[in-house]
Amino acid sequence: MYQLNYHSISSKGLVLKDLNDILDEAIAFNASKNISGCLIYHNDNFVQILEGEKKDVLEVYERIKKDNRHHSITLLWENKVNKRHFEEWNMAYYNPNEKNMKLFITNFLLLSSLSDRNSGTLLSFWSSVRKILEDGSSHLGVNKL
């Protein structure tokens, strides 16, 4: 099993339809490659962790790097792991409204602090998630792969 995580910045003008398109494409492609993981979008930043067979994860990452809906793609960490950590996460999207944004961010920060961090990739992913969530903006989306 192999994990990879990266950070990127959304292209100017990215709208909810673009996020939904990313989600739809990821559901189809990642399912065909048996890829799991999590994608966080907040304050124009993406942080994603992917897990699966190395060749499949790298193929997905190459596709991601060519996607013009984001830029400044930075590989944060990659390594072999003994098991999946996002296996039970089904692809979903949650777009909190302004009324419950603070509670949602607080709950997600709590999740990040309680989540498994037994690999460099997981540690890097959850640290990056905390960093962008603590930034204070109100644009947040969570995609579970």
Short mmCIF file of N, CA, C and O in Angstrom, two decimals:
data_model
loop_
_atom_site.label_atom_id
_atom_site.label_comp_id
_atom_site.label_asym_id
_atom_site.label_seq_id
_atom_site.Cartn_x
_atom_site.Cartn_y
_atom_site.Cartn_z
N MET A 1 0.84 -1.17 0.00
CA MET A 1 0.00 0.00 0.00
C MET A 1 0.89 1.23 0.00
O MET A 1 1.96 1.23 0.60
N TYR A 2 0.42 2.28 -0.65
CA TYR A 2 1.21 3.48 -0.87
C TYR A 2 0.35 4.70 -0.57
O TYR A 2 -0.84 4.72 -0.91
N GLN A 3 0.93 5.71 0.07
CA GLN A 3 0.22 6.97 0.35
C GLN A 3 1.02 8.13 -0.22
O GLN A 3 2.25 8.10 -0.25
N LEU A 4 0.28 9.13 -0.65
CA LEU A 4 0.88 10.35 -1.18
C LEU A 4 -0.02 11.50 -0.76
O LEU A 4 -1.24 11.37 -0.79
N ASN A 5 0.57 12.62 -0.36
CA ASN A 5 -0.25 13.80 -0.15
C ASN A 5 0.43 15.02 -0.75
O ASN A 5 1.64 15.08 -0.91
N TYR A 6 -0.43 15.98 -1.13
CA TYR A 6 0.05 17.18 -1.80
C TYR A 6 -0.81 18.37 -1.37
O TYR A 6 -1.89 18.23 -0.81
N HIS A 7 -0.31 19.54 -1.67
CA HIS A 7 -1.01 20.80 -1.46
C HIS A 7 -1.04 21.53 -2.80
O HIS A 7 -0.09 21.43 -3.59
N SER A 8 -2.13 22.25 -3.07
CA SER A 8 -2.20 23.10 -4.26
C SER A 8 -3.10 24.29 -3.97
O SER A 8 -3.81 24.33 -2.96
N ILE A 9 -3.09 25.25 -4.88
CA ILE A 9 -3.90 26.46 -4.76
C ILE A 9 -4.88 26.48 -5.92
O ILE A 9 -4.51 26.22 -7.07
N SER A 10 -6.14 26.79 -5.61
CA SER A 10 -7.16 26.80 -6.66
C SER A 10 -6.92 27.95 -7.63
O SER A 10 -6.38 29.01 -7.28
N SER A 11 -7.30 27.72 -8.88
CA SER A 11 -7.21 28.76 -9.90
C SER A 11 -8.23 29.85 -9.59
O SER A 11 -9.27 29.60 -8.98
N LYS A 12 -7.93 31.05 -10.01
CA LYS A 12 -8.87 32.16 -9.80
C LYS A 12 -10.20 31.84 -10.46
O LYS A 12 -10.24 31.26 -11.54
N GLY A 13 -11.27 32.21 -9.77
CA GLY A 13 -12.60 32.01 -10.33
C GLY A 13 -13.19 30.64 -10.11
O GLY A 13 -14.25 30.33 -10.66
N LEU A 14 -12.54 29.78 -9.32
CA LEU A 14 -13.08 28.46 -9.04
C LEU A 14 -14.41 28.62 -8.31
O LEU A 14 -14.51 29.36 -7.34
N VAL A 15 -15.46 27.93 -8.80
CA VAL A 15 -16.80 28.04 -8.22
C VAL A 15 -17.28 26.66 -7.78
O VAL A 15 -16.64 25.65 -8.06
N LEU A 16 -18.42 26.63 -7.11
CA LEU A 16 -18.96 25.39 -6.59
C LEU A 16 -19.14 24.35 -7.69
O LEU A 16 -18.87 23.17 -7.48
N LYS A 17 -19.53 24.76 -8.89
CA LYS A 17 -19.68 23.80 -9.99
C LYS A 17 -18.35 23.13 -10.29
O LYS A 17 -18.30 21.92 -10.54
N ASP A 18 -17.27 23.88 -10.26
CA ASP A 18 -15.94 23.30 -10.49
C ASP A 18 -15.61 22.26 -9.42
O ASP A 18 -15.09 21.18 -9.73
N LEU A 19 -15.91 22.57 -8.17
CA LEU A 19 -15.67 21.60 -7.09
C LEU A 19 -16.51 20.35 -7.28
O LEU A 19 -16.03 19.24 -7.08
N ASN A 20 -17.76 20.53 -7.70
CA ASN A 20 -18.61 19.36 -7.96
C ASN A 20 -18.08 18.54 -9.12
O ASN A 20 -18.14 17.31 -9.09
N ASP A 21 -17.56 19.19 -10.15
CA ASP A 21 -16.97 18.48 -11.29
C ASP A 21 -15.74 17.68 -10.84
O ASP A 21 -15.55 16.53 -11.25
N ILE A 22 -14.90 18.29 -10.01
CA ILE A 22 -13.73 17.59 -9.47
C ILE A 22 -14.18 16.35 -8.71
O ILE A 22 -13.63 15.26 -8.88
N LEU A 23 -15.20 16.51 -7.90
CA LEU A 23 -15.74 15.41 -7.11
C LEU A 23 -16.25 14.28 -8.00
O LEU A 23 -15.91 13.12 -7.80
N ASP A 24 -17.07 14.63 -9.00
CA ASP A 24 -17.62 13.61 -9.90
C ASP A 24 -16.52 12.85 -10.63
O ASP A 24 -16.58 11.62 -10.76
N GLU A 25 -15.53 13.57 -11.13
CA GLU A 25 -14.43 12.93 -11.84
C GLU A 25 -13.62 12.03 -10.91
O GLU A 25 -13.23 10.92 -11.28
N ALA A 26 -13.39 12.50 -9.69
CA ALA A 26 -12.60 11.72 -8.73
C ALA A 26 -13.34 10.44 -8.33
O ALA A 26 -12.72 9.38 -8.22
N ILE A 27 -14.64 10.54 -8.14
CA ILE A 27 -15.42 9.34 -7.77
C ILE A 27 -15.24 8.26 -8.82
O ILE A 27 -14.92 7.12 -8.50
N ALA A 28 -15.43 8.63 -10.07
CA ALA A 28 -15.36 7.64 -11.15
C ALA A 28 -13.94 7.09 -11.32
O ALA A 28 -13.74 5.87 -11.36
N PHE A 29 -12.97 7.97 -11.44
CA PHE A 29 -11.61 7.52 -11.72
C PHE A 29 -11.01 6.76 -10.55
O PHE A 29 -10.41 5.71 -10.71
N ASN A 30 -11.16 7.31 -9.35
CA ASN A 30 -10.55 6.67 -8.18
C ASN A 30 -11.17 5.31 -7.89
O ASN A 30 -10.47 4.39 -7.48
N ALA A 31 -12.47 5.18 -8.13
CA ALA A 31 -13.11 3.87 -7.94
C ALA A 31 -12.54 2.85 -8.91
O ALA A 31 -12.30 1.69 -8.55
N SER A 32 -12.28 3.28 -10.14
CA SER A 32 -11.73 2.35 -11.13
C SER A 32 -10.31 1.91 -10.78
O SER A 32 -9.86 0.87 -11.23
N LYS A 33 -9.61 2.69 -9.98
CA LYS A 33 -8.22 2.38 -9.60
C LYS A 33 -8.11 1.93 -8.14
O LYS A 33 -7.01 1.74 -7.64
N ASN A 34 -9.24 1.79 -7.46
CA ASN A 34 -9.26 1.38 -6.04
C ASN A 34 -8.43 2.32 -5.17
O ASN A 34 -7.63 1.90 -4.33
N ILE A 35 -8.62 3.62 -5.40
CA ILE A 35 -7.93 4.67 -4.65
C ILE A 35 -8.86 5.20 -3.56
O ILE A 35 -10.03 5.46 -3.82
N SER A 36 -8.35 5.36 -2.36
CA SER A 36 -9.10 6.00 -1.28
C SER A 36 -8.29 7.19 -0.79
O SER A 36 -7.14 7.39 -1.18
N GLY A 37 -8.90 7.99 0.09
CA GLY A 37 -8.19 9.14 0.62
C GLY A 37 -9.14 10.22 1.06
O GLY A 37 -10.31 9.97 1.34
N CYS A 38 -8.63 11.43 1.11
CA CYS A 38 -9.43 12.58 1.55
C CYS A 38 -8.90 13.83 0.86
O CYS A 38 -7.69 14.02 0.74
N LEU A 39 -9.82 14.69 0.43
CA LEU A 39 -9.49 15.96 -0.20
C LEU A 39 -10.14 17.07 0.61
O LEU A 39 -11.35 17.05 0.83
N ILE A 40 -9.35 18.02 1.06
CA ILE A 40 -9.85 19.18 1.80
C ILE A 40 -9.65 20.42 0.93
O ILE A 40 -8.57 20.61 0.36
N TYR A 41 -10.68 21.24 0.86
CA TYR A 41 -10.59 22.52 0.16
C TYR A 41 -11.02 23.61 1.12
O TYR A 41 -12.10 23.57 1.70
N HIS A 42 -10.14 24.58 1.34
CA HIS A 42 -10.43 25.68 2.25
C HIS A 42 -9.58 26.88 1.87
O HIS A 42 -8.39 26.74 1.62
N ASN A 43 -10.22 28.05 1.84
CA ASN A 43 -9.48 29.30 1.60
C ASN A 43 -8.59 29.20 0.36
O ASN A 43 -7.42 29.56 0.39
N ASP A 44 -9.17 28.67 -0.71
CA ASP A 44 -8.50 28.52 -2.01
C ASP A 44 -7.33 27.53 -2.00
O ASP A 44 -6.52 27.52 -2.91
N ASN A 45 -7.24 26.70 -0.98
CA ASN A 45 -6.19 25.69 -0.87
C ASN A 45 -6.79 24.30 -0.91
O ASN A 45 -7.83 24.05 -0.31
N PHE A 46 -6.10 23.41 -1.61
CA PHE A 46 -6.42 21.99 -1.60
C PHE A 46 -5.31 21.26 -0.84
O PHE A 46 -4.13 21.58 -1.01
N VAL A 47 -5.70 20.30 -0.03
CA VAL A 47 -4.77 19.34 0.55
C VAL A 47 -5.41 17.98 0.34
O VAL A 47 -6.60 17.80 0.65
N GLN A 48 -4.67 17.05 -0.21
CA GLN A 48 -5.24 15.73 -0.48
C GLN A 48 -4.25 14.65 -0.11
O GLN A 48 -3.04 14.80 -0.28
N ILE A 49 -4.80 13.55 0.40
CA ILE A 49 -4.04 12.33 0.61
C ILE A 49 -4.69 11.25 -0.24
O ILE A 49 -5.92 11.17 -0.32
N LEU A 50 -3.87 10.49 -0.93
CA LEU A 50 -4.32 9.38 -1.77
C LEU A 50 -3.67 8.11 -1.27
O LEU A 50 -2.50 8.13 -0.86
N GLU A 51 -4.38 7.00 -1.35
CA GLU A 51 -3.79 5.72 -0.98
C GLU A 51 -4.30 4.61 -1.87
O GLU A 51 -5.44 4.64 -2.32
N GLY A 52 -3.42 3.68 -2.17
CA GLY A 52 -3.72 2.56 -3.04
C GLY A 52 -2.41 1.94 -3.50
O GLY A 52 -1.36 2.14 -2.90
N GLU A 53 -2.50 1.20 -4.59
CA GLU A 53 -1.27 0.64 -5.17
C GLU A 53 -0.43 1.78 -5.74
O GLU A 53 -0.96 2.73 -6.30
N LYS A 54 0.89 1.70 -5.60
CA LYS A 54 1.78 2.80 -5.96
C LYS A 54 1.56 3.28 -7.39
O LYS A 54 1.42 4.48 -7.63
N LYS A 55 1.50 2.36 -8.35
CA LYS A 55 1.35 2.78 -9.75
C LYS A 55 0.03 3.52 -9.97
O LYS A 55 -0.03 4.48 -10.73
N ASP A 56 -1.01 3.11 -9.27
CA ASP A 56 -2.32 3.76 -9.42
C ASP A 56 -2.34 5.13 -8.76
O ASP A 56 -2.86 6.09 -9.32
N VAL A 57 -1.75 5.24 -7.58
CA VAL A 57 -1.68 6.53 -6.89
C VAL A 57 -0.87 7.52 -7.72
O VAL A 57 -1.27 8.67 -7.90
N LEU A 58 0.25 7.06 -8.26
CA LEU A 58 1.08 7.95 -9.08
C LEU A 58 0.36 8.35 -10.36
O LEU A 58 0.51 9.49 -10.83
N GLU A 59 -0.44 7.46 -10.93
CA GLU A 59 -1.23 7.80 -12.13
C GLU A 59 -2.25 8.89 -11.79
O GLU A 59 -2.42 9.86 -12.53
N VAL A 60 -2.93 8.75 -10.67
CA VAL A 60 -3.90 9.76 -10.25
C VAL A 60 -3.19 11.09 -10.01
O VAL A 60 -3.65 12.15 -10.45
N TYR A 61 -2.05 11.05 -9.35
CA TYR A 61 -1.30 12.27 -9.06
C TYR A 61 -0.85 12.96 -10.35
O TYR A 61 -0.91 14.19 -10.45
N GLU A 62 -0.45 12.21 -11.35
CA GLU A 62 -0.06 12.81 -12.63
C GLU A 62 -1.26 13.51 -13.28
O GLU A 62 -1.12 14.59 -13.85
N ARG A 63 -2.43 12.89 -13.20
CA ARG A 63 -3.66 13.53 -13.73
C ARG A 63 -3.97 14.82 -12.97
O ARG A 63 -4.34 15.83 -13.56
N ILE A 64 -3.81 14.78 -11.66
CA ILE A 64 -4.06 15.95 -10.82
C ILE A 64 -3.13 17.09 -11.21
O ILE A 64 -3.55 18.25 -11.30
N LYS A 65 -1.85 16.79 -11.44
CA LYS A 65 -0.88 17.83 -11.78
C LYS A 65 -1.22 18.52 -13.10
O LYS A 65 -0.82 19.67 -13.31
N LYS A 66 -1.96 17.85 -13.98
CA LYS A 66 -2.33 18.43 -15.28
C LYS A 66 -3.65 19.20 -15.23
O LYS A 66 -4.03 19.82 -16.21
N ASP A 67 -4.34 19.17 -14.11
CA ASP A 67 -5.65 19.80 -13.98
C ASP A 67 -5.48 21.32 -13.81
O ASP A 67 -4.83 21.78 -12.88
N ASN A 68 -6.08 22.09 -14.72
CA ASN A 68 -5.91 23.55 -14.69
C ASN A 68 -6.80 24.26 -13.67
O ASN A 68 -6.79 25.48 -13.59
N ARG A 69 -7.55 23.51 -12.87
CA ARG A 69 -8.39 24.13 -11.85
C ARG A 69 -7.59 24.44 -10.58
O ARG A 69 -8.13 25.00 -9.63
N HIS A 70 -6.31 24.11 -10.60
CA HIS A 70 -5.43 24.47 -9.49
C HIS A 70 -3.99 24.58 -10.00
O HIS A 70 -3.68 24.19 -11.12
N HIS A 71 -3.13 25.14 -9.18
CA HIS A 71 -1.73 25.35 -9.57
C HIS A 71 -0.86 25.27 -8.32
O HIS A 71 -1.35 25.03 -7.22
N SER A 72 0.42 25.48 -8.50
CA SER A 72 1.39 25.43 -7.40
C SER A 72 1.28 24.13 -6.62
O SER A 72 1.26 24.10 -5.39
N ILE A 73 1.21 23.04 -7.36
CA ILE A 73 1.05 21.71 -6.77
C ILE A 73 2.39 21.29 -6.15
O ILE A 73 3.42 21.28 -6.82
N THR A 74 2.33 20.97 -4.86
CA THR A 74 3.54 20.62 -4.12
C THR A 74 3.35 19.26 -3.47
O THR A 74 2.43 19.07 -2.67
N LEU A 75 4.21 18.33 -3.83
CA LEU A 75 4.21 17.03 -3.18
C LEU A 75 4.73 17.22 -1.76
O LEU A 75 5.83 17.72 -1.56
N LEU A 76 3.92 16.83 -0.77
CA LEU A 76 4.31 17.02 0.63
C LEU A 76 4.98 15.78 1.20
O LEU A 76 5.92 15.88 1.96
N TRP A 77 4.46 14.60 0.85
CA TRP A 77 5.02 13.38 1.41
C TRP A 77 4.51 12.19 0.61
O TRP A 77 3.39 12.22 0.10
N GLU A 78 5.29 11.15 0.55
CA GLU A 78 4.86 9.88 -0.04
C GLU A 78 5.64 8.76 0.64
O GLU A 78 6.79 8.95 1.01
N ASN A 79 4.97 7.64 0.84
CA ASN A 79 5.65 6.49 1.43
C ASN A 79 4.77 5.25 1.37
O ASN A 79 3.57 5.32 1.11
N LYS A 80 5.43 4.11 1.61
CA LYS A 80 4.71 2.84 1.72
C LYS A 80 4.10 2.75 3.11
O LYS A 80 4.69 3.22 4.08
N VAL A 81 2.92 2.14 3.19
CA VAL A 81 2.25 1.90 4.46
C VAL A 81 1.74 0.47 4.48
O VAL A 81 1.63 -0.17 3.44
N ASN A 82 1.42 0.00 5.66
CA ASN A 82 0.94 -1.37 5.81
C ASN A 82 -0.54 -1.55 5.50
O ASN A 82 -0.96 -2.65 5.17
N LYS A 83 -1.32 -0.47 5.63
CA LYS A 83 -2.76 -0.58 5.42
C LYS A 83 -3.34 0.76 5.01
O LYS A 83 -2.70 1.80 5.17
N ARG A 84 -4.56 0.71 4.52
CA ARG A 84 -5.30 1.93 4.21
C ARG A 84 -5.77 2.58 5.51
O ARG A 84 -6.12 1.90 6.46
N HIS A 85 -5.83 3.89 5.49
CA HIS A 85 -6.34 4.63 6.64
C HIS A 85 -7.64 5.35 6.32
O HIS A 85 -8.31 5.86 7.21
N PHE A 86 -8.02 5.39 5.04
CA PHE A 86 -9.25 6.04 4.61
C PHE A 86 -10.16 5.07 3.87
O PHE A 86 -10.99 5.47 3.06
N GLU A 87 -9.99 3.79 4.15
CA GLU A 87 -10.74 2.75 3.43
C GLU A 87 -12.25 2.90 3.58
O GLU A 87 -12.99 2.68 2.64
N GLU A 88 -12.71 3.31 4.73
CA GLU A 88 -14.15 3.42 4.99
C GLU A 88 -14.73 4.76 4.57
O GLU A 88 -15.91 5.00 4.71
N TRP A 89 -13.91 5.64 4.05
CA TRP A 89 -14.40 6.96 3.66
C TRP A 89 -14.94 6.88 2.24
O TRP A 89 -14.20 6.68 1.29
N ASN A 90 -16.22 7.05 2.08
CA ASN A 90 -16.84 7.10 0.76
C ASN A 90 -16.84 8.54 0.28
O ASN A 90 -16.96 9.46 1.06
N MET A 91 -16.73 8.71 -1.03
CA MET A 91 -16.66 10.05 -1.58
C MET A 91 -17.91 10.83 -1.23
O MET A 91 -19.01 10.37 -1.44
N ALA A 92 -17.71 12.00 -0.68
CA ALA A 92 -18.83 12.87 -0.30
C ALA A 92 -18.34 14.30 -0.34
O ALA A 92 -17.14 14.55 -0.36
N TYR A 93 -19.27 15.22 -0.34
CA TYR A 93 -18.92 16.63 -0.29
C TYR A 93 -19.81 17.30 0.73
O TYR A 93 -21.01 17.07 0.76
N TYR A 94 -19.21 18.09 1.58
CA TYR A 94 -19.98 18.83 2.57
C TYR A 94 -19.58 20.29 2.45
O TYR A 94 -18.40 20.63 2.52
N ASN A 95 -20.56 21.14 2.24
CA ASN A 95 -20.31 22.57 2.11
C ASN A 95 -21.05 23.27 3.24
O ASN A 95 -22.23 23.57 3.12
N PRO A 96 -20.39 23.51 4.36
CA PRO A 96 -21.08 24.13 5.49
C PRO A 96 -21.48 25.56 5.17
O PRO A 96 -20.78 26.26 4.43
N ASN A 97 -22.62 25.98 5.69
CA ASN A 97 -23.02 27.37 5.49
C ASN A 97 -22.37 28.23 6.57
O ASN A 97 -21.76 27.74 7.51
N GLU A 98 -22.51 29.55 6.42
CA GLU A 98 -21.85 30.46 7.35
C GLU A 98 -22.31 30.24 8.79
O GLU A 98 -21.55 30.42 9.73
N LYS A 99 -23.56 29.82 8.95
CA LYS A 99 -24.13 29.65 10.29
C LYS A 99 -23.40 28.55 11.08
O LYS A 99 -23.19 28.68 12.27
N ASN A 100 -23.03 27.48 10.41
CA ASN A 100 -22.39 26.37 11.13
C ASN A 100 -20.91 26.20 10.79
O ASN A 100 -20.31 25.21 11.16
N MET A 101 -20.32 27.17 10.11
CA MET A 101 -18.93 27.07 9.68
C MET A 101 -17.97 26.91 10.86
O MET A 101 -17.10 26.03 10.86
N LYS A 102 -18.11 27.75 11.88
CA LYS A 102 -17.19 27.70 13.01
C LYS A 102 -17.25 26.34 13.70
O LYS A 102 -16.21 25.75 14.01
N LEU A 103 -18.44 25.82 13.91
CA LEU A 103 -18.60 24.51 14.54
C LEU A 103 -17.99 23.42 13.67
O LEU A 103 -17.30 22.53 14.16
N PHE A 104 -18.23 23.49 12.36
CA PHE A 104 -17.69 22.49 11.45
C PHE A 104 -16.16 22.49 11.49
O PHE A 104 -15.53 21.43 11.58
N ILE A 105 -15.56 23.67 11.43
CA ILE A 105 -14.10 23.75 11.45
C ILE A 105 -13.57 23.22 12.78
O ILE A 105 -12.60 22.46 12.81
N THR A 106 -14.22 23.59 13.88
CA THR A 106 -13.80 23.09 15.19
C THR A 106 -13.86 21.57 15.24
O THR A 106 -12.92 20.91 15.71
N ASN A 107 -14.95 21.00 14.73
CA ASN A 107 -15.09 19.54 14.73
C ASN A 107 -14.05 18.88 13.83
O ASN A 107 -13.50 17.83 14.18
N PHE A 108 -13.76 19.48 12.69
CA PHE A 108 -12.78 18.89 11.80
C PHE A 108 -11.37 19.00 12.37
O PHE A 108 -10.55 18.10 12.21
N LEU A 109 -11.09 20.10 13.07
CA LEU A 109 -9.79 20.22 13.74
C LEU A 109 -9.65 19.15 14.82
O LEU A 109 -8.57 18.57 15.00
N LEU A 110 -10.74 18.89 15.53
CA LEU A 110 -10.72 17.82 16.52
C LEU A 110 -10.45 16.48 15.86
O LEU A 110 -9.62 15.69 16.34
N LEU A 111 -11.13 16.21 14.74
CA LEU A 111 -10.88 14.97 14.00
C LEU A 111 -9.42 14.87 13.61
O LEU A 111 -8.79 13.82 13.75
N SER A 112 -8.86 15.97 13.14
CA SER A 112 -7.45 15.93 12.72
C SER A 112 -6.52 15.64 13.89
O SER A 112 -5.50 14.97 13.72
N SER A 113 -6.86 16.10 15.07
CA SER A 113 -6.00 15.85 16.22
C SER A 113 -6.14 14.42 16.75
O SER A 113 -5.22 13.90 17.37
N LEU A 114 -7.30 13.79 16.49
CA LEU A 114 -7.52 12.44 16.97
C LEU A 114 -7.17 11.35 15.96
O LEU A 114 -7.13 10.18 16.29
N SER A 115 -6.95 11.74 14.73
CA SER A 115 -6.72 10.77 13.66
C SER A 115 -5.34 10.14 13.75
O SER A 115 -4.40 10.72 14.29
N ASP A 116 -5.26 8.97 13.17
CA ASP A 116 -4.02 8.21 13.13
C ASP A 116 -2.93 9.01 12.43
O ASP A 116 -3.18 9.60 11.38
N ARG A 117 -1.76 9.03 12.99
CA ARG A 117 -0.61 9.75 12.40
C ARG A 117 0.62 8.86 12.40
O ARG A 117 1.72 9.31 12.67
N ASN A 118 0.42 7.58 12.09
CA ASN A 118 1.53 6.64 12.22
C ASN A 118 2.42 6.55 10.98
O ASN A 118 3.28 5.70 10.91
N SER A 119 2.19 7.42 10.02
CA SER A 119 3.11 7.49 8.87
C SER A 119 3.42 8.95 8.60
O SER A 119 2.67 9.85 8.99
N GLY A 120 4.53 9.17 7.93
CA GLY A 120 4.89 10.54 7.57
C GLY A 120 3.82 11.20 6.71
O GLY A 120 3.56 12.39 6.84
N THR A 121 3.20 10.41 5.82
CA THR A 121 2.17 10.95 4.95
C THR A 121 0.97 11.41 5.75
O THR A 121 0.43 12.50 5.52
N LEU A 122 0.52 10.59 6.71
CA LEU A 122 -0.62 10.96 7.54
C LEU A 122 -0.30 12.19 8.40
O LEU A 122 -1.12 13.10 8.52
N LEU A 123 0.87 12.22 8.98
CA LEU A 123 1.28 13.36 9.79
C LEU A 123 1.30 14.62 8.94
O LEU A 123 0.78 15.67 9.34
N SER A 124 1.87 14.54 7.76
CA SER A 124 1.94 15.68 6.86
C SER A 124 0.54 16.14 6.42
O SER A 124 0.24 17.33 6.40
N PHE A 125 -0.32 15.17 6.09
CA PHE A 125 -1.68 15.50 5.65
C PHE A 125 -2.44 16.23 6.75
O PHE A 125 -2.97 17.32 6.54
N TRP A 126 -2.51 15.64 7.95
CA TRP A 126 -3.30 16.25 9.02
C TRP A 126 -2.70 17.58 9.48
O TRP A 126 -3.44 18.51 9.84
N SER A 127 -1.38 17.72 9.43
CA SER A 127 -0.76 19.01 9.77
C SER A 127 -1.15 20.06 8.75
O SER A 127 -1.44 21.21 9.10
N SER A 128 -1.17 19.69 7.47
CA SER A 128 -1.56 20.62 6.41
C SER A 128 -3.03 20.98 6.53
O SER A 128 -3.41 22.14 6.31
N VAL A 129 -3.87 20.01 6.87
CA VAL A 129 -5.29 20.28 7.07
C VAL A 129 -5.47 21.30 8.19
O VAL A 129 -6.19 22.29 8.05
N ARG A 130 -4.80 21.07 9.30
CA ARG A 130 -4.91 22.01 10.43
C ARG A 130 -4.47 23.41 10.01
O ARG A 130 -5.11 24.40 10.35
N LYS A 131 -3.39 23.49 9.26
CA LYS A 131 -2.87 24.80 8.85
C LYS A 131 -3.89 25.56 8.01
O LYS A 131 -4.14 26.74 8.26
N ILE A 132 -4.49 24.91 7.02
CA ILE A 132 -5.44 25.66 6.18
C ILE A 132 -6.75 25.92 6.89
O ILE A 132 -7.39 26.94 6.65
N LEU A 133 -7.17 25.04 7.80
CA LEU A 133 -8.42 25.28 8.53
C LEU A 133 -8.27 26.39 9.56
O LEU A 133 -9.21 27.14 9.81
N GLU A 134 -7.12 26.50 10.15
CA GLU A 134 -6.91 27.53 11.15
C GLU A 134 -6.66 28.89 10.54
O GLU A 134 -6.55 29.89 11.25
N ASP A 135 -6.65 28.95 9.22
CA ASP A 135 -6.40 30.20 8.51
C ASP A 135 -7.53 31.21 8.70
O ASP A 135 -7.33 32.39 8.53
N GLY A 136 -8.75 30.76 9.01
CA GLY A 136 -9.82 31.67 9.35
C GLY A 136 -10.77 32.06 8.23
O GLY A 136 -11.71 32.81 8.46
N SER A 137 -10.58 31.59 7.03
CA SER A 137 -11.51 31.93 5.96
C SER A 137 -12.77 31.07 6.06
O SER A 137 -12.81 30.11 6.79
N SER A 138 -13.78 31.40 5.26
CA SER A 138 -15.05 30.68 5.38
C SER A 138 -15.36 29.80 4.18
O SER A 138 -16.47 29.34 4.04
N HIS A 139 -14.43 29.59 3.27
CA HIS A 139 -14.67 28.72 2.11
C HIS A 139 -14.10 27.35 2.42
O HIS A 139 -12.91 27.16 2.43
N LEU A 140 -14.99 26.37 2.67
CA LEU A 140 -14.50 25.06 3.08
C LEU A 140 -15.29 23.98 2.39
O LEU A 140 -16.50 24.05 2.29
N GLY A 141 -14.62 22.97 1.93
CA GLY A 141 -15.28 21.77 1.41
C GLY A 141 -14.45 20.57 1.81
O GLY A 141 -13.25 20.65 1.90
N VAL A 142 -15.12 19.49 2.07
CA VAL A 142 -14.44 18.25 2.44
C VAL A 142 -14.90 17.17 1.49
O VAL A 142 -16.10 16.95 1.34
N ASN A 143 -13.99 16.51 0.86
CA ASN A 143 -14.31 15.37 0.00
C ASN A 143 -13.63 14.16 0.57
O ASN A 143 -12.44 14.16 0.80
N LYS A 144 -14.41 13.16 0.82
CA LYS A 144 -13.87 11.90 1.29
C LYS A 144 -13.83 10.96 0.10
O LYS A 144 -14.84 10.75 -0.54
N LEU A 145 -12.70 10.41 -0.20
CA LEU A 145 -12.55 9.53 -1.35
C LEU A 145 -12.86 8.11 -0.98
O LEU A 145 -12.47 7.64 0.04
#
